[in-house]
Coordinates of C-alpha atoms and ligand atoms in Angstrom, one line a residue:
X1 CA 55.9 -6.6 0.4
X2 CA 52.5 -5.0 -0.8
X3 CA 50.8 -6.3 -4.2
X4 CA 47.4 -5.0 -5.4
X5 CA 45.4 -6.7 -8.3
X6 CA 42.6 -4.4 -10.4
X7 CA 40.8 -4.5 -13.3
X8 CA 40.2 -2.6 -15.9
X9 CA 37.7 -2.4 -19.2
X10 CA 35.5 -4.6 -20.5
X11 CA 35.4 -8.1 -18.1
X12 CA 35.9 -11.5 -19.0
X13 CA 35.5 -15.0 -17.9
X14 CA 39.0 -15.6 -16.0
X15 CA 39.1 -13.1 -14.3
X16 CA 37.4 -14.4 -11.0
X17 CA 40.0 -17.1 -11.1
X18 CA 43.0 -15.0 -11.3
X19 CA 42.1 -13.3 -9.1
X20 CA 41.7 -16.1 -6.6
X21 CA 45.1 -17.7 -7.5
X22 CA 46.4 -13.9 -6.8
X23 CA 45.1 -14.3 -3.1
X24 CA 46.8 -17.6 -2.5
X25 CA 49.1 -17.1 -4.4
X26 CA 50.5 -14.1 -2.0
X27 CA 50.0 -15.4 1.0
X28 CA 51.8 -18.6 0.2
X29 CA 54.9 -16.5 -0.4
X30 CA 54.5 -14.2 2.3
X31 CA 53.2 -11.2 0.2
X32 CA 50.1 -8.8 1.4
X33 CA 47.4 -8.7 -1.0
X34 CA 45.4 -6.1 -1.9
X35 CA 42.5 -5.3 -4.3
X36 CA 41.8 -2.6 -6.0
X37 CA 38.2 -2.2 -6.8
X38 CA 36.3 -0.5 -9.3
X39 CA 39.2 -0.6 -11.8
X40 CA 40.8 2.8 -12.1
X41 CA 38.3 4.8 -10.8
X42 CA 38.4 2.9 -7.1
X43 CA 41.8 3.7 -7.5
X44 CA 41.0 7.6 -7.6
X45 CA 38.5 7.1 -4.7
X46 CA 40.8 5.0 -2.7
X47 CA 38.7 1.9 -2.8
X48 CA 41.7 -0.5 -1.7
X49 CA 41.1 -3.2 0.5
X50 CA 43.5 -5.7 1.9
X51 CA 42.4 -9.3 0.6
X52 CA 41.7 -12.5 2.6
X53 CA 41.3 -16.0 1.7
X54 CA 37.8 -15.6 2.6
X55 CA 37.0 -12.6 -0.3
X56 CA 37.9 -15.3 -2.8
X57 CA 36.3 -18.6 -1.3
X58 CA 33.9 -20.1 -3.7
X59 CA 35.0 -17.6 -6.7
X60 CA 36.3 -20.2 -8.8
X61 CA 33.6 -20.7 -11.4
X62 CA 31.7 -17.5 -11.2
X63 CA 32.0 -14.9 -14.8
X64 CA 33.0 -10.9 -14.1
X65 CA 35.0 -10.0 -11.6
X66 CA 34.5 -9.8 -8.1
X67 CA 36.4 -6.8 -7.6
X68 CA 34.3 -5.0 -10.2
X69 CA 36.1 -2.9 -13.1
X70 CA 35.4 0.3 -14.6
X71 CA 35.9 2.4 -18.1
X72 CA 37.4 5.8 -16.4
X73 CA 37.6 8.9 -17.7
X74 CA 38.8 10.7 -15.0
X75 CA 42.1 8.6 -15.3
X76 CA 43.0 10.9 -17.9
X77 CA 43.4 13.4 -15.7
X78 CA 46.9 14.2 -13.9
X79 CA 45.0 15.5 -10.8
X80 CA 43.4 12.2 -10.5
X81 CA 46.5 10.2 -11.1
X82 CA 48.3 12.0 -8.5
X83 CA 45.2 11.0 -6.2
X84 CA 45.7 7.4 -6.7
X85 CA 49.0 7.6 -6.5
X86 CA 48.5 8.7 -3.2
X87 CA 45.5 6.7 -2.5
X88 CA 48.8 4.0 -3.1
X89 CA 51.2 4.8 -1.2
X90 CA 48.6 4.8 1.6
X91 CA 48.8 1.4 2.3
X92 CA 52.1 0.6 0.9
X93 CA 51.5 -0.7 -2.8
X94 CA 54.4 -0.1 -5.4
X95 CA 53.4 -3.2 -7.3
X96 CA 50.2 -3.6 -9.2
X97 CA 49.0 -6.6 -11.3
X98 CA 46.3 -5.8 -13.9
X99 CA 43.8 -7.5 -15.7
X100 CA 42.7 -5.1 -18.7
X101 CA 43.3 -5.1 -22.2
X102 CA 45.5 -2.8 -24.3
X103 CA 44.0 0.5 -23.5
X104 CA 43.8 0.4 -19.8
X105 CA 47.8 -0.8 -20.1
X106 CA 48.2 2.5 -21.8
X107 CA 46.9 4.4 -18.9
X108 CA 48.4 2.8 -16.4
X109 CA 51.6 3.1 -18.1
X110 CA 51.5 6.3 -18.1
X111 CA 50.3 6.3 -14.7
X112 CA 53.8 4.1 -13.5
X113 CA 55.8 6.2 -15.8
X114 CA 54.8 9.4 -13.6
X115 CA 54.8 7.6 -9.8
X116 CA 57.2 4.8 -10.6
X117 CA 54.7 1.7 -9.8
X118 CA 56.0 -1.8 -11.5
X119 CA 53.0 -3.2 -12.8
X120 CA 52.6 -6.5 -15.1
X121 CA 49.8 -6.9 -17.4
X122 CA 47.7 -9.6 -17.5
X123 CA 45.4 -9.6 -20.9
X124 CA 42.0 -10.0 -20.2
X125 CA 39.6 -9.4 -22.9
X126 CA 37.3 -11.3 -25.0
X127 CA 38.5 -9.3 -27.6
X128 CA 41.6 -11.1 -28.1
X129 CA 43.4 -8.0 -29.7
X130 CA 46.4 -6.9 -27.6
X131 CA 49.8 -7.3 -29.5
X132 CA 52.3 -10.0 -28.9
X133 CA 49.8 -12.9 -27.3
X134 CA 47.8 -15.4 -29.4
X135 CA 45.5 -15.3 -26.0
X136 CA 43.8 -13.6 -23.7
X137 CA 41.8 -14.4 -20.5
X138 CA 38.4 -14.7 -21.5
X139 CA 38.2 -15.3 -25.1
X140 CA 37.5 -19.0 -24.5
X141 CA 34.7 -18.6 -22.6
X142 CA 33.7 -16.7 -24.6
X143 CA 34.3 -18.8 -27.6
X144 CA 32.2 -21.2 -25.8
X145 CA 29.1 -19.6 -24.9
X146 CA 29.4 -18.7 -29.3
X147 CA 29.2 -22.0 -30.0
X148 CA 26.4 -22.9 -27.8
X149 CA 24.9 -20.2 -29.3
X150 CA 25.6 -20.8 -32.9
X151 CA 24.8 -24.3 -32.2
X152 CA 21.1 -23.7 -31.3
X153 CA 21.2 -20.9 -33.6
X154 CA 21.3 -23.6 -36.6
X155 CA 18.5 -25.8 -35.3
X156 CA 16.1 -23.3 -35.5
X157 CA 17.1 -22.3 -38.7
X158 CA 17.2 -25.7 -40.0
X159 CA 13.8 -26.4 -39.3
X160 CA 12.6 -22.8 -41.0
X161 CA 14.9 -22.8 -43.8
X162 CA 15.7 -19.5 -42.5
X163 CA 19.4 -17.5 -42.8
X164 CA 20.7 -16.4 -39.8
X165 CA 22.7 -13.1 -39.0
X166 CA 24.7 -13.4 -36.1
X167 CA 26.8 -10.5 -35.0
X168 CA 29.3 -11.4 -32.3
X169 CA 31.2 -9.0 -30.2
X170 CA 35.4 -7.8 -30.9
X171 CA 35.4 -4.2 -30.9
X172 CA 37.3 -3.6 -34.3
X173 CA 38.8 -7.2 -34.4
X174 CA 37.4 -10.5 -35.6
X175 CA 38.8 -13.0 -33.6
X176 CA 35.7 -14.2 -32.3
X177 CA 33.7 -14.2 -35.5
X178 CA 36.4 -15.7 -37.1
X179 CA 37.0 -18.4 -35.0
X180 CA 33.3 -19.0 -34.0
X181 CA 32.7 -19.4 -37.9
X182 CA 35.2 -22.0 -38.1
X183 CA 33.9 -23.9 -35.3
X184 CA 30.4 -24.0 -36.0
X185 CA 30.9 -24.2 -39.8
X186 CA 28.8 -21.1 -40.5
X187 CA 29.0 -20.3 -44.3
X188 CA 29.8 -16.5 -44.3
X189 CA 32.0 -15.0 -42.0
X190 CA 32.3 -10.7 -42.1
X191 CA 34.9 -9.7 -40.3
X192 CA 36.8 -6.3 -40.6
X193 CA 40.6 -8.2 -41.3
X194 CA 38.7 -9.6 -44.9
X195 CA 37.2 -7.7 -47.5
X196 CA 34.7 -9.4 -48.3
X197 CA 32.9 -9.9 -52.0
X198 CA 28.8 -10.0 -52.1
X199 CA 28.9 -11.2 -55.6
X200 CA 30.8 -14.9 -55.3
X201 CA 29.2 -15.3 -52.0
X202 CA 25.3 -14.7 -53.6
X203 CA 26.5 -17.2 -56.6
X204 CA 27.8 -20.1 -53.9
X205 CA 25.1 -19.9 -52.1
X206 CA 22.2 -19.8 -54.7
X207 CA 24.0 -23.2 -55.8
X208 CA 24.1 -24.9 -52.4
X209 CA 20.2 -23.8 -52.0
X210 CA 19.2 -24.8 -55.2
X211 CA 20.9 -28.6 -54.6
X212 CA 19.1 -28.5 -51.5
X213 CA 20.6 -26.2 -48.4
X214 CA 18.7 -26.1 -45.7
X215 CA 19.5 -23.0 -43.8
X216 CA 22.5 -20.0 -43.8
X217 CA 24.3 -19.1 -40.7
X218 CA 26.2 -16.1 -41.4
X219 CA 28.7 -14.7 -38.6
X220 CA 29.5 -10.9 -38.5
X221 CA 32.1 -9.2 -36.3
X222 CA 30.2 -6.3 -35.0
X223 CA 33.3 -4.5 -35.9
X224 CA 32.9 -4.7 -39.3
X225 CA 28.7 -2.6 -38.9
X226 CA 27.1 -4.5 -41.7
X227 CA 25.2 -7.0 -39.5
X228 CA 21.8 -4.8 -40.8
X229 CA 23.7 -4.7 -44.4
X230 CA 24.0 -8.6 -44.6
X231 CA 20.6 -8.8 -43.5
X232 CA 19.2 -6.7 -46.3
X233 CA 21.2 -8.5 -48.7
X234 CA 19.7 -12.0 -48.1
X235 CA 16.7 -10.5 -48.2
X236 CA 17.1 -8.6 -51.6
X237 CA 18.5 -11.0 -53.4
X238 CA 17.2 -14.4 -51.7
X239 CA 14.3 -16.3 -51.4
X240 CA 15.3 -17.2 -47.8
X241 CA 13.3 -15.1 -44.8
X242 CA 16.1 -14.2 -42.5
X243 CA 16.9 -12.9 -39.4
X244 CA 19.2 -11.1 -37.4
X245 CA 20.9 -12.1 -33.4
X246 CA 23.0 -9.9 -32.0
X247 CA 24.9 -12.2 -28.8
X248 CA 25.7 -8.9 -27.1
X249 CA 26.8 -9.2 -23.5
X250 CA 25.9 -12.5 -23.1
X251 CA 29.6 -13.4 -24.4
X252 CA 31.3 -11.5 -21.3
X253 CA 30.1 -13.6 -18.6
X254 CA 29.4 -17.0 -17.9
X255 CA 31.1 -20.1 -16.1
X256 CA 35.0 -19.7 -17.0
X257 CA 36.1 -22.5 -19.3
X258 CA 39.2 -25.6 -17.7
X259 CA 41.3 -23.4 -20.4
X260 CA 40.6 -19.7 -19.0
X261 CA 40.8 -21.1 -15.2
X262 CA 44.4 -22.4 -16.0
X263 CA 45.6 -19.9 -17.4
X264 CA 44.5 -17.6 -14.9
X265 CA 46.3 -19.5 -12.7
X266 CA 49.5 -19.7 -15.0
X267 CA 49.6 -15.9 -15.6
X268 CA 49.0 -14.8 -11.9
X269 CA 51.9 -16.8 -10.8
X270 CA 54.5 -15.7 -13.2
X271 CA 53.1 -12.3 -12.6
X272 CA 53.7 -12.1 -9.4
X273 CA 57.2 -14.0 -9.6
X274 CA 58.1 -11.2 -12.5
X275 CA 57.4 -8.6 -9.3
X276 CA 58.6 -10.2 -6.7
X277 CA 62.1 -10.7 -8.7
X278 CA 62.3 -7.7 -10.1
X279 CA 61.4 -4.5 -8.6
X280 CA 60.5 -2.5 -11.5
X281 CA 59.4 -4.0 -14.4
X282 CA 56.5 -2.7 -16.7
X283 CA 55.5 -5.6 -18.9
X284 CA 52.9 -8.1 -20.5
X285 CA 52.8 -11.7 -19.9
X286 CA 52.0 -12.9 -23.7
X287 CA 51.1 -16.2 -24.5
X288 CA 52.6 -16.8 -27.7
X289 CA 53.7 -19.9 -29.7
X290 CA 51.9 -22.2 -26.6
X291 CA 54.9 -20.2 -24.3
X292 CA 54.5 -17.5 -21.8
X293 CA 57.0 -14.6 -22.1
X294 CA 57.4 -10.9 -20.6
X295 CA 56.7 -8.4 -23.1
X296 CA 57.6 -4.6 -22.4
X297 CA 54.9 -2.3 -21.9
X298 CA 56.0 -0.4 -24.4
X299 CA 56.0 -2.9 -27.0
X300 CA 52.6 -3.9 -26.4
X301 CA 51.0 -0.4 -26.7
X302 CA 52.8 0.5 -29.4
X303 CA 51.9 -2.3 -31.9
X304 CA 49.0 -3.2 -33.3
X305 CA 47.5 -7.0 -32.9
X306 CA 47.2 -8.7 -36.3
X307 CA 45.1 -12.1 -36.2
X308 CA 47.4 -14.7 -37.6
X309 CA 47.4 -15.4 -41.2
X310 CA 46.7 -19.2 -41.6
X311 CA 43.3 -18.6 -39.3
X312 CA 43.0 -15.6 -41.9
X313 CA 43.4 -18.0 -44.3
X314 CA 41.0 -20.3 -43.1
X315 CA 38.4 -18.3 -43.6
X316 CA 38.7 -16.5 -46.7
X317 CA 36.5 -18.9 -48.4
X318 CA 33.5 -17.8 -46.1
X319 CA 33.9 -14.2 -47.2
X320 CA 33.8 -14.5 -51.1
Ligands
F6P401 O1 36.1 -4.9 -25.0 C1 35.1 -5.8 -24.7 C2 33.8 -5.5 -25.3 O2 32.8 -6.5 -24.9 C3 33.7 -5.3 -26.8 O3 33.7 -6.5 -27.5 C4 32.5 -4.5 -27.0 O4 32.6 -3.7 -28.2 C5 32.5 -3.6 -25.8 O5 33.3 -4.2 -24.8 C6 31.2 -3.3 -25.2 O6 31.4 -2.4 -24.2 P1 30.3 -2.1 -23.0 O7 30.3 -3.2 -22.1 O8 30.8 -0.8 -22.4 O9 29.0 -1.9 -23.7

């Protein structure tokens, strides 16, 4: 038996070890592994090599992916599908794992639909916004290298008395501003889930700076596009000089966290037990509820991710 491991989108931290276990993970039950490189545009050029212990030797901590990824548009393409499909069959692969988040599922969906591939999902994204999982591979890396971040962030604002606009990454979700604001106990948090109200916030803070705040870190999900708005607001209506840190890609890569190396681990294995056991399945591995479970493909692109309501909750108070 054949299996090939790609991925797709936007990196993360996690993915280097997943695809490690994948290795091992084969050729301790007698599977050929393959990569895929260059997400799905190695597919359409037929970049498929067959994997060795030696490609993932000394992989373990290192960010991105070794196998590279890609955002492809000539995926949408039948012509080009049919090319990879063929670039496939080629060596023998009916059996993909990939590590992408909810738009790259789509496409390969489509893309098993047409050639009938089994593929399982494995969600990688520091966006943490693919229905049915409280987790993806990545985000707590990326979490991580936030609060360093934010951490350092507040020292030199401290000693300034200086408000801080930090804009984190998310795409249209606010997972990681929301979770980062939490953490580092930032007093505003904009993120797109939360309207948010200029007036309380302005009165709550003019209080805490008046009985002797020191700084203002305020955390915006770059979702939400008023990092500049935020900026001009303290600025217009406080006495505070402020300034504005956009983390940027700095929150993709990095040393993978203990928590995003397990789980790596974790999802491989079941992903590749889900394949082996059954020949065509099309589905997610969601972490949901601390519990892993197989969610059809269809589900998953179909739905929309909602961040859970008691951390929604937890952070209303930063927002008004
Ligand atoms: O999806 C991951 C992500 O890092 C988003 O948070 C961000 O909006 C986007 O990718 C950036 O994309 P690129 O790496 O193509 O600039």
């Amino acid at each position: 038996m054949s299996v090939a491991i790609m991925c797709s989108g936007g990196d993360s931290s996690g993915m280097n070890p997943a695809i490690k276990s994948f290795v091992d993970n084969c050729y301790e039950k007698n599977i050929t592994p393959y990569f895929i490189y260059d997400g799905f545009e190695g597919l359409i050029d037929g970049n498929i090599k067959k994997a060795s212990h030696e490609d993932v030797a000394g992989i373990m901590h290192l960010g991105g992916t070794i196998i590279r990824t890609s955002r492809s548009k000539r995926f949408y393409e039948y012509e080009c599908r049919q090319i990879a499909y063929k670039n496939l069959q080629k060596f023998g692969i009916d059996k993909v794992i990939l590590l992408a988040g909810d738009g790259s599922f789509k496409g390969f969906n489509q893309f098993s639909e047409e050639f009938d591939i089994s593929f399982v999902g494995i969600p990688a994204t520091i966006d943490n916004d693919i229905y049915g999982t409280d987790y993806c591979l990545g985000v707590d890396t990326s979490l991580n290298i936030i609060k360093h971040a934010l951490d350092e962030i507040r020292d030199t604002s401290a000693s300034f008395k200086r408000a801080f606009v930090v804009e984190t990454m998310g795409r249209d979700c606010g997972y990681l501003a929301l979770i980062s604001s939490i953490i580092s106990g930032a007093e505003v948090c904009i993120i797109p889930e939360i309207k948010y109200n200029l007036n309380t916030l302005e009165e709550k803070l003019k209080k805490e700076l008046d009985e002797g705040r020191a700084y203002i870190l305020a955390v915006v999900a770059e979702g939400t596009k008023q990092t500049q708005h935020i900026k001009e607001w303290f600025e217009k209506n406080f006495d505070i000089e402020t300034r504005v840190m956009i983390l940027g890609h700095i929150q993709r890569g990095g040393n993978p966290t203990v928590f995003d190396r397990l789980m790596a681990s974790e999802f491989v294995t079941l992903g590749l037990d889900k394949l082996i056991a059954n020949e065509k399945t099309k589905s997610v591995i969601a972490y949901k509820g601390s519990e892993f479970i197989f969610i059809n493909i269809d589900t998953v692109t179909q739905n929309r991710y909602t961040i859970n309501s008691k951390l929604l909750k937890m952070v209303k108070k930063l927002t008004r």
